[in-house]
PDB file of C-alpha atoms in Angstrom:
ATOM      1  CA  UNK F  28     -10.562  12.211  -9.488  1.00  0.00           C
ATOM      2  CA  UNK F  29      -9.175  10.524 -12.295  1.00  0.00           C
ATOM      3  CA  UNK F  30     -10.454   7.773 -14.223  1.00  0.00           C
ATOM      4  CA  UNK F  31      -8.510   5.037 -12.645  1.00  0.00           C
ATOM      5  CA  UNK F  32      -6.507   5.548  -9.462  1.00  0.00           C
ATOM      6  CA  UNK F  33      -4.179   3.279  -7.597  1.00  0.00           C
ATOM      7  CA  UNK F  34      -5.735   2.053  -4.717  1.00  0.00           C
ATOM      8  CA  UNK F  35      -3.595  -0.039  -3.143  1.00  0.00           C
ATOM      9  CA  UNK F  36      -0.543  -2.640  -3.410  1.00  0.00           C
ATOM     10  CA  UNK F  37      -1.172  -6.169  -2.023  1.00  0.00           C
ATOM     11  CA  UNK F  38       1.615  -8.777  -0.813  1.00  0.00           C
ATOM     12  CA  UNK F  39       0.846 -12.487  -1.448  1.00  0.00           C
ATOM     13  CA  UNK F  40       1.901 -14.076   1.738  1.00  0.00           C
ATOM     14  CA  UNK F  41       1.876 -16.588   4.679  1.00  0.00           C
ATOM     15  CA  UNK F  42       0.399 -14.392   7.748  1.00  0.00           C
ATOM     16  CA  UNK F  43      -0.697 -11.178   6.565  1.00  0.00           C
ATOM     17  CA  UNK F  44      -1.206  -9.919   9.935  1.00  0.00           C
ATOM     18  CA  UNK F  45       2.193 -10.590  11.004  1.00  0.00           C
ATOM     19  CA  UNK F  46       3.482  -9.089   7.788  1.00  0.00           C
ATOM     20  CA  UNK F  47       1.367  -5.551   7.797  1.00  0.00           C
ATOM     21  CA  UNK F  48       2.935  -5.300  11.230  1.00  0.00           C
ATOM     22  CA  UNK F  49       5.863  -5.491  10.115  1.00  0.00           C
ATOM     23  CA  UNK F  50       6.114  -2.692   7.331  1.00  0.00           C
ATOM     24  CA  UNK F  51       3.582  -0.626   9.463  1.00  0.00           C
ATOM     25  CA  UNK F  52       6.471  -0.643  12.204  1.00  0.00           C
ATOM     26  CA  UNK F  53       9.388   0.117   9.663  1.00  0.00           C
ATOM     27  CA  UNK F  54       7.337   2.792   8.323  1.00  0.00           C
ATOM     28  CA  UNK F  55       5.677   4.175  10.971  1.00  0.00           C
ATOM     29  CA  UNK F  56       2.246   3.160  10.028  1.00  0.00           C
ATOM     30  CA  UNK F  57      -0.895   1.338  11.503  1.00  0.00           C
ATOM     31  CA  UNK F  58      -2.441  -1.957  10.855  1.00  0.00           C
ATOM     32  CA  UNK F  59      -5.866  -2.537  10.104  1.00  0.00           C
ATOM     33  CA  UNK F  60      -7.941  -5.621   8.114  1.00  0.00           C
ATOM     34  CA  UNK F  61      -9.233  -9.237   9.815  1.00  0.00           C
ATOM     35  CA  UNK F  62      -8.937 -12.488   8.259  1.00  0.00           C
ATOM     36  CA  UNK F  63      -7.057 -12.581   4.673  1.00  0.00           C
ATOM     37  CA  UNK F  64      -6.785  -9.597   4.484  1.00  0.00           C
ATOM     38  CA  UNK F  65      -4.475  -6.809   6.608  1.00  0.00           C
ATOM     39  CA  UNK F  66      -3.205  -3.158   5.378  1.00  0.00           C
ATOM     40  CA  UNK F  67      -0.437  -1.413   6.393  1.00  0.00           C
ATOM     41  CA  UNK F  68      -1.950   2.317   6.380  1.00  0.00           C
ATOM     42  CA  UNK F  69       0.419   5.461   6.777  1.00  0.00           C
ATOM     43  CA  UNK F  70      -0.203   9.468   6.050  1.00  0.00           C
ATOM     44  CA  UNK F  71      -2.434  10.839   3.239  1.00  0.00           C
ATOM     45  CA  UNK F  72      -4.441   7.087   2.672  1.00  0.00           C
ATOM     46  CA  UNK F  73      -1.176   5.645   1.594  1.00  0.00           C
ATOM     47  CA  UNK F  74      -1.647   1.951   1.823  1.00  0.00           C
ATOM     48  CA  UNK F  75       0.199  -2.007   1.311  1.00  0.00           C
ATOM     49  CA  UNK F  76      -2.180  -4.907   1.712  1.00  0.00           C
ATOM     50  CA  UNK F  77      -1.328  -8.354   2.370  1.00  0.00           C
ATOM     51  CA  UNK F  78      -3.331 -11.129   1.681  1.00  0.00           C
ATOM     52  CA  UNK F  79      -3.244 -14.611   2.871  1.00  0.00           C
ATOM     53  CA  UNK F  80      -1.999 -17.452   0.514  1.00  0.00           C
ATOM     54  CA  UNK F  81      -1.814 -20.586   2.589  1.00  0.00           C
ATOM     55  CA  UNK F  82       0.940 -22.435  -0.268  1.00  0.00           C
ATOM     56  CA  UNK F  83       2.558 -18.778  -0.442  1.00  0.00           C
ATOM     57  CA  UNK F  84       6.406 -19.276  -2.129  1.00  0.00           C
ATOM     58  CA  UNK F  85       8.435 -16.319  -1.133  1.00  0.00           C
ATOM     59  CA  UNK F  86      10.555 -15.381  -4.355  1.00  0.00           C
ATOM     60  CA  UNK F  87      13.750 -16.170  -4.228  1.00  0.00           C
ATOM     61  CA  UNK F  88      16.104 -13.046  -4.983  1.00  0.00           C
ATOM     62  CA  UNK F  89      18.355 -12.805  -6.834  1.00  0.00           C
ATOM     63  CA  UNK F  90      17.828 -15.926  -8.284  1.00  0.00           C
ATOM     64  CA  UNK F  91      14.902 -16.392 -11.332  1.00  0.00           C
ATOM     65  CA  UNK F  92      13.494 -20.067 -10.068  1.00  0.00           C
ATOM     66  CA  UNK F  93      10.992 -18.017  -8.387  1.00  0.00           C
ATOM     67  CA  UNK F  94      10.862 -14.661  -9.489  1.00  0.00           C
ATOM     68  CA  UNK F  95      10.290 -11.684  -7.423  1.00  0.00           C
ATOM     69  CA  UNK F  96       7.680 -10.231  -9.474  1.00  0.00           C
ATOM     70  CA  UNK F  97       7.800  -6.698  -7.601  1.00  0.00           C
ATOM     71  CA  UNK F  98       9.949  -5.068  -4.845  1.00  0.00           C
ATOM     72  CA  UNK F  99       9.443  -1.946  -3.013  1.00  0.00           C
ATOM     73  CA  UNK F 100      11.627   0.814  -2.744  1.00  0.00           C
ATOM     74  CA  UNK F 101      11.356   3.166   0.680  1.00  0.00           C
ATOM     75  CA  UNK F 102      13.653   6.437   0.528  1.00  0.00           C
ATOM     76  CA  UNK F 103      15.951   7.401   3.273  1.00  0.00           C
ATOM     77  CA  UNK F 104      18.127  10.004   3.997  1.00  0.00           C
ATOM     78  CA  UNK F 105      21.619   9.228   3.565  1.00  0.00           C
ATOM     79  CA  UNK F 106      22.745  10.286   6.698  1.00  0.00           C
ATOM     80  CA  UNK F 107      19.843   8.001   8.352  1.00  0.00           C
ATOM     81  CA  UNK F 108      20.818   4.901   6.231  1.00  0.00           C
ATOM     82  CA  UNK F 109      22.573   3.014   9.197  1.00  0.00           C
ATOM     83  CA  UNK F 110      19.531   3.682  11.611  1.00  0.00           C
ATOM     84  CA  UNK F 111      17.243   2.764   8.952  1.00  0.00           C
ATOM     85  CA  UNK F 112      18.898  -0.607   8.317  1.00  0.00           C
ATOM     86  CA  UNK F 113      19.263  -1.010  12.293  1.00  0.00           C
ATOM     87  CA  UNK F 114      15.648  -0.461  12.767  1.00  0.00           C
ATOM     88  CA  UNK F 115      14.728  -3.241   9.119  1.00  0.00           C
ATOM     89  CA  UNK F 116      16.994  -5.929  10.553  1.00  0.00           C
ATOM     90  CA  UNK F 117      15.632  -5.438  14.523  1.00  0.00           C
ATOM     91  CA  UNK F 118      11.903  -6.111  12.936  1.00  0.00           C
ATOM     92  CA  UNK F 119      12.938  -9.176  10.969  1.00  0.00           C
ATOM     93  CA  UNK F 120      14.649  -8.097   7.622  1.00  0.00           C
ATOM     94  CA  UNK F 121      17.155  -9.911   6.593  1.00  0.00           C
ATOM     95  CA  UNK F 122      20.181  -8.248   4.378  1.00  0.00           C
ATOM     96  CA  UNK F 123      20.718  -9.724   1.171  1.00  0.00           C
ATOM     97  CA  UNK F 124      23.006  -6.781  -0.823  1.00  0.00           C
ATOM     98  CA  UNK F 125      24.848  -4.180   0.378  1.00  0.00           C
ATOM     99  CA  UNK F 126      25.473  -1.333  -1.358  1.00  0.00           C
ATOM    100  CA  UNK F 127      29.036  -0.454  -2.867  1.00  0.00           C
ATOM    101  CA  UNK F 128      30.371   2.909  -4.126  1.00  0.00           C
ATOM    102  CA  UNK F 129      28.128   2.857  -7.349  1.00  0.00           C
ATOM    103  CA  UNK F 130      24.724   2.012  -5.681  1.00  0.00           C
ATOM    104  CA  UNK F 131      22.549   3.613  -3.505  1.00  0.00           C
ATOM    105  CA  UNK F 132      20.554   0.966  -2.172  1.00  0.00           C
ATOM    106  CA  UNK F 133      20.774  -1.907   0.247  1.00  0.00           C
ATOM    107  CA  UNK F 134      18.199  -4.915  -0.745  1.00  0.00           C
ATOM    108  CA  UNK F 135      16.375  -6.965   1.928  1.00  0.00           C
ATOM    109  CA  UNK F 136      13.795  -9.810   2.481  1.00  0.00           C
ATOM    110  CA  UNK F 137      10.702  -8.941   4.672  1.00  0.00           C
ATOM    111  CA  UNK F 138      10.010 -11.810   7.080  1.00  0.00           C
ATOM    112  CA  UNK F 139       8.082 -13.324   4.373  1.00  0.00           C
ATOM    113  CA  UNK F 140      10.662 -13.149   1.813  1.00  0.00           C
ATOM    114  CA  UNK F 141       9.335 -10.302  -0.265  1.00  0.00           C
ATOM    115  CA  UNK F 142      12.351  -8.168  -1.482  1.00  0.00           C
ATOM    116  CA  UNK F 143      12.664  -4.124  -0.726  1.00  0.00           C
ATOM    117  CA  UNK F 144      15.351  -1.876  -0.813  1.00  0.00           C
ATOM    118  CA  UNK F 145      16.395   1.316   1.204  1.00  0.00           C
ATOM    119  CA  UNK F 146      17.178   3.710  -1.292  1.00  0.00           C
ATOM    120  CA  UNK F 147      19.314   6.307  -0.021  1.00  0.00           C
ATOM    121  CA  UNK F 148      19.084  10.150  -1.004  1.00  0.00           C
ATOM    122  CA  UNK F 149      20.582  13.907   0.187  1.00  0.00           C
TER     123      UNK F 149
END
């Protein structure tokens, strides 16, 4: 084991419960935690956390008033892209960029406003 090791990457938010649910279903994962304090939890220990912050304010994106801080990026086949995004919006992602024919990404808001993009590859 190394020195220092990631552990984990934790979410600010309003209802962590509601919002490990919803990256554990886009990714295929589990939920687990009580209280403040839920994790998404997928293969190999790979792990998000959100935590409860009652006065949470989601970033605003792309806009700098409130920045986004961080943003995840989830990699998906190319020729899955369109299920992908079908399967993000259906859970309660909203679309805020498409891609064009120089990007390959689409960026979205979780329910809670967090940005993440679908990065496409293959």
């Amino acid at each position: 084991m190394a020195l220092i090791e990631l552990g984990v990457v934790a979410l600010d938010c309003p209802d962590p419960r509601a919002l490990a649910g919803f990256y554990a279903e886009l990714l295929d994962w589990r939920v687990t935690g009580e209280g403040d304090w839920f994790e998404a939890v997928g293969p190999q220990g790979r792990r998000l956390a959100f935590q409860e912050v009652p006065d949470h304010r989601p970033p605003q994106w792309p806009g700098q008033e409130q920045p986004q801080q961080c943003h995840l990026d989830f990699n998906v086949r190319r020729a899955d892209a369109e299920a992908a995004q079908e399967k993000a919006l259906a859970l309660g992602a909203k679309l805020v960029q498409q891609d064009d024919a120089r990007q390959s990404w689409r960026v979205y808001l979780d329910p809670a406003g967090h940005p993440f993009c679908l990065c496409f590859v293959g």
